[in-house]
Amino acid sequence: IAAGADILTGSSQMVVGAIGVAEENGVLWFGTQVNQTELAPEIVVASQVYHWEVILREIIADIQAGTPGGGESYAITLANGGQVIEFNEGYEIPEDIQEQLRGIVEGVATGEITIDLPE
């Protein structure tokens, strides 16, 4: 914030302190892991929420099929519903912007929009 940030995000145990500072300074917040709206409803715009049950079902199915997944990697993604974007209904986002944001999320989920990460 001291360096001029007007949007922050965070995860894990550090959220409560960081979101409190963001709230005190009127800085917008984007949550991750869980919906963090209840911590600061006036500044949380949206949260990326993990739905671990998606991969837990895969793991249980593998075990039941007799192929336990030791050493396997399981992914939670927008495409498989393991990650979802939950918008704070109390934070006013113009409808046209909401529509664009939903389109971007859907595009990433379907692979229509790709994200190139540096190697």
CSV table of N, CA and C in Angstrom, one decimal:
chain,number,residue,atom,x,y,z
A,1,ILE,N,0.8,-1.2,0.0
A,1,ILE,CA,0.0,0.0,0.0
A,1,ILE,C,0.9,1.2,0.0
A,2,ALA,N,1.9,1.2,0.8
A,2,ALA,CA,2.9,2.4,0.8
A,2,ALA,C,3.5,2.6,-0.5
A,3,ALA,N,3.6,1.5,-1.3
A,3,ALA,CA,4.3,1.7,-2.6
A,3,ALA,C,3.2,2.0,-3.7
A,4,GLY,N,1.9,2.2,-3.3
A,4,GLY,CA,0.9,2.7,-4.3
A,4,GLY,C,0.0,1.6,-4.7
A,5,ALA,N,0.0,0.4,-4.2
A,5,ALA,CA,-0.9,-0.7,-4.6
A,5,ALA,C,-2.3,-0.2,-4.2
A,6,ASP,N,-3.3,-0.5,-5.2
A,6,ASP,CA,-4.7,-0.2,-4.9
A,6,ASP,C,-5.5,-1.4,-4.9
A,7,ILE,N,-4.9,-2.6,-5.2
A,7,ILE,CA,-5.5,-3.9,-5.2
A,7,ILE,C,-4.6,-4.9,-4.6
A,8,LEU,N,-5.1,-5.7,-3.6
A,8,LEU,CA,-4.2,-6.7,-3.0
A,8,LEU,C,-5.0,-8.1,-3.0
A,9,THR,N,-4.2,-9.1,-2.8
A,9,THR,CA,-4.7,-10.5,-2.6
A,9,THR,C,-3.9,-11.2,-1.6
A,10,GLY,N,-4.4,-12.3,-1.2
A,10,GLY,CA,-3.6,-13.1,-0.2
A,10,GLY,C,-4.3,-14.4,0.1
A,11,SER,N,-3.5,-15.3,0.7
A,11,SER,CA,-4.1,-16.6,1.1
A,11,SER,C,-3.5,-17.0,2.4
A,12,SER,N,-4.0,-18.1,2.9
A,12,SER,CA,-3.5,-18.7,4.1
A,12,SER,C,-3.7,-17.9,5.3
A,13,GLN,N,-2.9,-18.1,6.4
A,13,GLN,CA,-3.2,-17.4,7.7
A,13,GLN,C,-2.9,-15.9,7.6
A,14,MET,N,-2.2,-15.4,6.7
A,14,MET,CA,-1.9,-14.0,6.6
A,14,MET,C,-3.0,-13.1,6.2
A,15,VAL,N,-4.1,-13.7,5.7
A,15,VAL,CA,-5.2,-12.9,5.2
A,15,VAL,C,-5.8,-12.0,6.2
A,16,VAL,N,-6.1,-12.5,7.4
A,16,VAL,CA,-6.8,-11.6,8.4
A,16,VAL,C,-6.1,-10.3,8.6
A,17,GLY,N,-4.8,-10.3,8.8
A,17,GLY,CA,-4.1,-9.1,9.0
A,17,GLY,C,-4.0,-8.3,7.8
A,18,ALA,N,-3.7,-8.9,6.7
A,18,ALA,CA,-3.5,-8.1,5.4
A,18,ALA,C,-4.9,-7.5,4.9
A,19,ILE,N,-5.9,-8.3,5.0
A,19,ILE,CA,-7.2,-7.8,4.6
A,19,ILE,C,-7.7,-6.6,5.5
A,20,GLY,N,-7.3,-6.7,6.8
A,20,GLY,CA,-7.6,-5.6,7.7
A,20,GLY,C,-6.9,-4.3,7.3
A,21,VAL,N,-5.7,-4.4,7.0
A,21,VAL,CA,-4.9,-3.3,6.5
A,21,VAL,C,-5.5,-2.7,5.2
A,22,ALA,N,-5.9,-3.6,4.3
A,22,ALA,CA,-6.5,-3.2,3.0
A,22,ALA,C,-7.8,-2.5,3.3
A,23,GLU,N,-8.6,-3.0,4.2
A,23,GLU,CA,-9.8,-2.4,4.6
A,23,GLU,C,-9.6,-1.0,5.2
A,24,GLU,N,-8.7,-0.9,6.1
A,24,GLU,CA,-8.4,0.4,6.7
A,24,GLU,C,-7.9,1.5,5.7
A,25,ASN,N,-7.3,1.0,4.6
A,25,ASN,CA,-6.8,2.0,3.6
A,25,ASN,C,-7.7,2.1,2.4
A,26,GLY,N,-8.8,1.4,2.4
A,26,GLY,CA,-9.7,1.4,1.2
A,26,GLY,C,-9.2,0.8,0.0
A,27,VAL,N,-8.3,-0.2,0.1
A,27,VAL,CA,-7.7,-0.9,-1.0
A,27,VAL,C,-8.6,-2.1,-1.3
A,28,LEU,N,-8.8,-2.4,-2.6
A,28,LEU,CA,-9.6,-3.5,-3.0
A,28,LEU,C,-8.9,-4.8,-2.7
A,29,TRP,N,-9.7,-5.9,-2.5
A,29,TRP,CA,-9.1,-7.2,-2.2
A,29,TRP,C,-9.7,-8.3,-3.1
A,30,PHE,N,-8.9,-9.2,-3.6
A,30,PHE,CA,-9.3,-10.4,-4.3
A,30,PHE,C,-8.9,-11.6,-3.5
A,31,GLY,N,-9.8,-12.4,-3.0
A,31,GLY,CA,-9.5,-13.5,-2.1
A,31,GLY,C,-9.1,-14.7,-2.9
A,32,THR,N,-8.4,-15.6,-2.2
A,32,THR,CA,-8.1,-16.9,-2.8
A,32,THR,C,-8.2,-18.0,-1.8
A,33,GLN,N,-8.4,-19.2,-2.2
A,33,GLN,CA,-8.7,-20.4,-1.5
A,33,GLN,C,-10.1,-20.5,-1.0
A,34,VAL,N,-10.6,-19.5,-0.3
A,34,VAL,CA,-12.0,-19.5,0.2
A,34,VAL,C,-12.6,-18.1,-0.1
A,35,ASN,N,-13.9,-18.0,-0.1
A,35,ASN,CA,-14.6,-16.7,-0.2
A,35,ASN,C,-14.3,-15.9,1.0
A,36,GLN,N,-13.6,-14.8,0.8
A,36,GLN,CA,-13.2,-13.9,1.9
A,36,GLN,C,-14.0,-12.7,2.1
A,37,THR,N,-15.2,-12.7,1.5
A,37,THR,CA,-16.1,-11.6,1.5
A,37,THR,C,-16.5,-11.2,3.0
A,38,GLU,N,-16.8,-12.2,3.8
A,38,GLU,CA,-17.2,-11.9,5.1
A,38,GLU,C,-16.2,-11.1,6.0
A,39,LEU,N,-14.9,-11.2,5.6
A,39,LEU,CA,-13.9,-10.5,6.4
A,39,LEU,C,-13.9,-9.0,6.1
A,40,ALA,N,-14.3,-8.6,5.0
A,40,ALA,CA,-14.3,-7.1,4.6
A,40,ALA,C,-15.2,-6.9,3.4
A,41,PRO,N,-16.6,-7.0,3.6
A,41,PRO,CA,-17.5,-7.0,2.5
A,41,PRO,C,-17.4,-5.8,1.6
A,42,GLU,N,-17.0,-4.7,2.2
A,42,GLU,CA,-17.0,-3.4,1.4
A,42,GLU,C,-15.8,-3.3,0.4
A,43,ILE,N,-14.7,-4.2,0.6
A,43,ILE,CA,-13.6,-4.1,-0.3
A,43,ILE,C,-13.3,-5.4,-1.1
A,44,VAL,N,-13.9,-6.5,-0.7
A,44,VAL,CA,-13.6,-7.8,-1.4
A,44,VAL,C,-14.5,-7.7,-2.7
A,45,VAL,N,-13.8,-7.9,-3.8
A,45,VAL,CA,-14.4,-7.8,-5.1
A,45,VAL,C,-14.9,-9.2,-5.5
A,46,ALA,N,-13.9,-10.2,-5.4
A,46,ALA,CA,-14.2,-11.6,-5.7
A,46,ALA,C,-13.2,-12.5,-5.1
A,47,SER,N,-13.5,-13.8,-5.1
A,47,SER,CA,-12.6,-14.7,-4.5
A,47,SER,C,-12.5,-16.0,-5.4
A,48,GLN,N,-11.2,-16.5,-5.5
A,48,GLN,CA,-11.0,-17.7,-6.2
A,48,GLN,C,-11.2,-18.8,-5.1
A,49,VAL,N,-12.1,-19.7,-5.3
A,49,VAL,CA,-12.5,-20.6,-4.2
A,49,VAL,C,-12.1,-22.0,-4.7
A,50,TYR,N,-11.4,-22.8,-3.8
A,50,TYR,CA,-11.0,-24.1,-4.1
A,50,TYR,C,-12.2,-25.1,-3.7
A,51,HIS,N,-12.5,-26.0,-4.6
A,51,HIS,CA,-13.5,-27.0,-4.2
A,51,HIS,C,-12.7,-28.4,-4.3
A,52,TRP,N,-12.1,-28.7,-3.1
A,52,TRP,CA,-11.3,-29.9,-3.0
A,52,TRP,C,-12.1,-31.2,-3.3
A,53,GLU,N,-13.4,-31.1,-3.1
A,53,GLU,CA,-14.2,-32.3,-3.3
A,53,GLU,C,-14.1,-32.9,-4.7
A,54,VAL,N,-13.7,-32.0,-5.6
A,54,VAL,CA,-13.6,-32.5,-7.0
A,54,VAL,C,-12.5,-33.6,-7.1
A,55,ILE,N,-11.3,-33.3,-6.5
A,55,ILE,CA,-10.2,-34.3,-6.6
A,55,ILE,C,-10.4,-35.3,-5.6
A,56,LEU,N,-11.0,-35.0,-4.5
A,56,LEU,CA,-11.3,-36.1,-3.5
A,56,LEU,C,-12.1,-37.2,-4.1
A,57,ARG,N,-13.1,-36.8,-4.9
A,57,ARG,CA,-13.9,-37.8,-5.6
A,57,ARG,C,-13.1,-38.7,-6.5
A,58,GLU,N,-12.1,-38.0,-7.2
A,58,GLU,CA,-11.2,-38.8,-8.1
A,58,GLU,C,-10.4,-39.8,-7.3
A,59,ILE,N,-9.8,-39.3,-6.2
A,59,ILE,CA,-9.0,-40.1,-5.4
A,59,ILE,C,-9.8,-41.3,-4.8
A,60,ILE,N,-11.0,-41.1,-4.3
A,60,ILE,CA,-11.8,-42.1,-3.8
A,60,ILE,C,-12.2,-43.1,-4.9
A,61,ALA,N,-12.5,-42.6,-6.1
A,61,ALA,CA,-12.8,-43.5,-7.2
A,61,ALA,C,-11.6,-44.4,-7.6
A,62,ASP,N,-10.4,-43.8,-7.5
A,62,ASP,CA,-9.2,-44.6,-7.8
A,62,ASP,C,-9.0,-45.7,-6.8
A,63,ILE,N,-9.2,-45.3,-5.5
A,63,ILE,CA,-9.0,-46.3,-4.5
A,63,ILE,C,-10.1,-47.4,-4.6
A,64,GLN,N,-11.3,-47.1,-4.9
A,64,GLN,CA,-12.4,-48.1,-5.0
A,64,GLN,C,-12.1,-49.0,-6.3
A,65,ALA,N,-11.5,-48.4,-7.3
A,65,ALA,CA,-11.2,-49.2,-8.5
A,65,ALA,C,-9.9,-50.0,-8.3
A,66,GLY,N,-9.3,-49.9,-7.1
A,66,GLY,CA,-8.1,-50.7,-6.9
A,66,GLY,C,-6.8,-50.1,-7.4
A,67,THR,N,-6.9,-48.9,-7.8
A,67,THR,CA,-5.7,-48.2,-8.3
A,67,THR,C,-5.4,-46.9,-7.5
A,68,PRO,N,-5.0,-47.2,-6.2
A,68,PRO,CA,-4.7,-46.0,-5.4
A,68,PRO,C,-3.7,-45.1,-6.1
A,69,GLY,N,-3.9,-43.8,-5.9
A,69,GLY,CA,-3.1,-42.8,-6.7
A,69,GLY,C,-1.8,-42.3,-6.0
A,70,GLY,N,-1.2,-43.2,-5.3
A,70,GLY,CA,0.1,-42.8,-4.6
A,70,GLY,C,1.0,-42.2,-5.7
A,71,GLY,N,1.5,-41.0,-5.5
A,71,GLY,CA,2.5,-40.4,-6.4
A,71,GLY,C,1.8,-39.7,-7.6
A,72,GLU,N,0.5,-39.8,-7.6
A,72,GLU,CA,-0.3,-39.1,-8.7
A,72,GLU,C,-0.5,-37.7,-8.4
A,73,SER,N,-0.7,-36.9,-9.4
A,73,SER,CA,-1.0,-35.5,-9.2
A,73,SER,C,-2.5,-35.3,-9.7
A,74,TYR,N,-3.2,-34.6,-8.9
A,74,TYR,CA,-4.6,-34.3,-9.2
A,74,TYR,C,-4.7,-32.8,-9.3
A,75,ALA,N,-5.4,-32.3,-10.3
A,75,ALA,CA,-5.5,-30.9,-10.5
A,75,ALA,C,-6.9,-30.3,-10.2
A,76,ILE,N,-7.0,-29.2,-9.6
A,76,ILE,CA,-8.2,-28.5,-9.5
A,76,ILE,C,-8.1,-27.3,-10.4
A,77,THR,N,-9.1,-27.1,-11.3
A,77,THR,CA,-9.1,-26.1,-12.3
A,77,THR,C,-10.5,-25.5,-12.5
A,78,LEU,N,-10.5,-24.4,-13.2
A,78,LEU,CA,-11.8,-23.8,-13.6
A,78,LEU,C,-12.6,-24.8,-14.4
A,79,ALA,N,-11.9,-25.5,-15.3
A,79,ALA,CA,-12.5,-26.5,-16.2
A,79,ALA,C,-13.2,-27.6,-15.5
A,80,ASN,N,-12.6,-28.2,-14.4
A,80,ASN,CA,-13.2,-29.3,-13.7
A,80,ASN,C,-14.0,-28.9,-12.5
A,81,GLY,N,-14.2,-27.6,-12.3
A,81,GLY,CA,-15.0,-27.1,-11.2
A,81,GLY,C,-14.3,-27.1,-9.8
A,82,GLY,N,-13.0,-27.5,-9.8
A,82,GLY,CA,-12.2,-27.5,-8.6
A,82,GLY,C,-11.8,-26.1,-8.2
A,83,GLN,N,-11.9,-25.1,-9.1
A,83,GLN,CA,-11.8,-23.7,-8.7
A,83,GLN,C,-13.0,-23.0,-9.3
A,84,VAL,N,-13.5,-22.1,-8.6
A,84,VAL,CA,-14.6,-21.2,-9.0
A,84,VAL,C,-14.3,-19.8,-8.6
A,85,ILE,N,-14.8,-18.9,-9.4
A,85,ILE,CA,-14.7,-17.5,-9.0
A,85,ILE,C,-16.0,-17.0,-8.4
A,86,GLU,N,-16.0,-16.6,-7.2
A,86,GLU,CA,-17.2,-16.1,-6.5
A,86,GLU,C,-17.1,-14.6,-6.4
A,87,PHE,N,-18.1,-13.9,-7.0
A,87,PHE,CA,-18.1,-12.5,-6.9
A,87,PHE,C,-18.8,-12.1,-5.6
A,88,ASN,N,-18.4,-11.0,-5.0
A,88,ASN,CA,-19.1,-10.5,-3.8
A,88,ASN,C,-20.3,-9.7,-4.3
A,89,GLU,N,-21.5,-10.3,-4.0
A,89,GLU,CA,-22.7,-9.6,-4.4
A,89,GLU,C,-22.9,-8.3,-3.9
A,90,GLY,N,-22.3,-8.0,-2.7
A,90,GLY,CA,-22.4,-6.7,-2.1
A,90,GLY,C,-21.5,-5.6,-2.6
A,91,TYR,N,-20.5,-6.0,-3.5
A,91,TYR,CA,-19.6,-5.1,-4.1
A,91,TYR,C,-20.2,-4.7,-5.5
A,92,GLU,N,-20.5,-3.5,-5.7
A,92,GLU,CA,-21.1,-3.1,-7.0
A,92,GLU,C,-20.1,-3.1,-8.1
A,93,ILE,N,-20.4,-4.0,-9.1
A,93,ILE,CA,-19.7,-4.1,-10.3
A,93,ILE,C,-20.7,-3.9,-11.4
A,94,PRO,N,-20.5,-3.0,-12.3
A,94,PRO,CA,-21.5,-2.8,-13.4
A,94,PRO,C,-21.8,-4.1,-14.2
A,95,GLU,N,-23.0,-4.2,-14.6
A,95,GLU,CA,-23.4,-5.5,-15.2
A,95,GLU,C,-22.6,-5.8,-16.4
A,96,ASP,N,-22.3,-4.8,-17.3
A,96,ASP,CA,-21.5,-5.1,-18.4
A,96,ASP,C,-20.1,-5.6,-18.1
A,97,ILE,N,-19.5,-5.1,-17.0
A,97,ILE,CA,-18.2,-5.6,-16.5
A,97,ILE,C,-18.4,-7.0,-16.0
A,98,GLN,N,-19.4,-7.3,-15.2
A,98,GLN,CA,-19.7,-8.6,-14.7
A,98,GLN,C,-19.8,-9.6,-15.9
A,99,GLU,N,-20.5,-9.2,-16.9
A,99,GLU,CA,-20.6,-10.1,-18.1
A,99,GLU,C,-19.3,-10.4,-18.7
A,100,GLN,N,-18.4,-9.4,-18.9
A,100,GLN,CA,-17.1,-9.5,-19.4
A,100,GLN,C,-16.3,-10.5,-18.5
A,101,LEU,N,-16.3,-10.3,-17.2
A,101,LEU,CA,-15.6,-11.1,-16.3
A,101,LEU,C,-16.0,-12.6,-16.4
A,102,ARG,N,-17.3,-12.8,-16.4
A,102,ARG,CA,-17.8,-14.2,-16.5
A,102,ARG,C,-17.4,-14.8,-17.8
A,103,GLY,N,-17.3,-14.0,-18.9
A,103,GLY,CA,-16.9,-14.5,-20.2
A,103,GLY,C,-15.4,-14.9,-20.1
A,104,ILE,N,-14.6,-14.1,-19.4
A,104,ILE,CA,-13.2,-14.4,-19.3
A,104,ILE,C,-13.0,-15.7,-18.5
A,105,VAL,N,-13.7,-15.8,-17.4
A,105,VAL,CA,-13.6,-17.0,-16.5
A,105,VAL,C,-14.0,-18.3,-17.4
A,106,GLU,N,-15.1,-18.1,-18.1
A,106,GLU,CA,-15.6,-19.2,-19.0
A,106,GLU,C,-14.6,-19.6,-20.1
A,107,GLY,N,-14.0,-18.5,-20.6
A,107,GLY,CA,-13.0,-18.7,-21.7
A,107,GLY,C,-11.7,-19.4,-21.2
A,108,VAL,N,-11.3,-19.1,-20.0
A,108,VAL,CA,-10.2,-19.8,-19.4
A,108,VAL,C,-10.6,-21.2,-19.1
A,109,ALA,N,-11.8,-21.5,-18.5
A,109,ALA,CA,-12.2,-22.8,-18.2
A,109,ALA,C,-12.3,-23.7,-19.4
A,110,THR,N,-12.8,-23.2,-20.6
A,110,THR,CA,-12.9,-24.0,-21.8
A,110,THR,C,-11.6,-24.1,-22.6
A,111,GLY,N,-10.7,-23.3,-22.3
A,111,GLY,CA,-9.4,-23.3,-23.0
A,111,GLY,C,-9.4,-22.3,-24.2
A,112,GLU,N,-10.5,-21.6,-24.4
A,112,GLU,CA,-10.6,-20.6,-25.4
A,112,GLU,C,-9.6,-19.4,-25.1
A,113,ILE,N,-9.4,-19.1,-23.9
A,113,ILE,CA,-8.4,-18.2,-23.5
A,113,ILE,C,-7.3,-18.9,-22.8
A,114,THR,N,-6.1,-18.7,-23.2
A,114,THR,CA,-5.0,-19.4,-22.6
A,114,THR,C,-4.1,-18.3,-21.9
A,115,ILE,N,-3.4,-18.8,-20.9
A,115,ILE,CA,-2.5,-17.9,-20.1
A,115,ILE,C,-1.1,-18.5,-20.3
A,116,ASP,N,-0.3,-17.6,-20.9
A,116,ASP,CA,1.1,-18.0,-21.1
A,116,ASP,C,1.9,-17.5,-19.8
A,117,LEU,N,2.5,-18.5,-19.1
A,117,LEU,CA,3.3,-18.2,-18.0
A,117,LEU,C,4.7,-18.2,-18.3
A,118,PRO,N,5.5,-17.3,-17.8
A,118,PRO,CA,7.0,-17.4,-18.0
A,118,PRO,C,7.6,-18.7,-17.5
A,119,GLU,N,8.6,-19.1,-18.2
A,119,GLU,CA,9.2,-20.4,-17.8
A,119,GLU,C,10.2,-20.2,-16.7
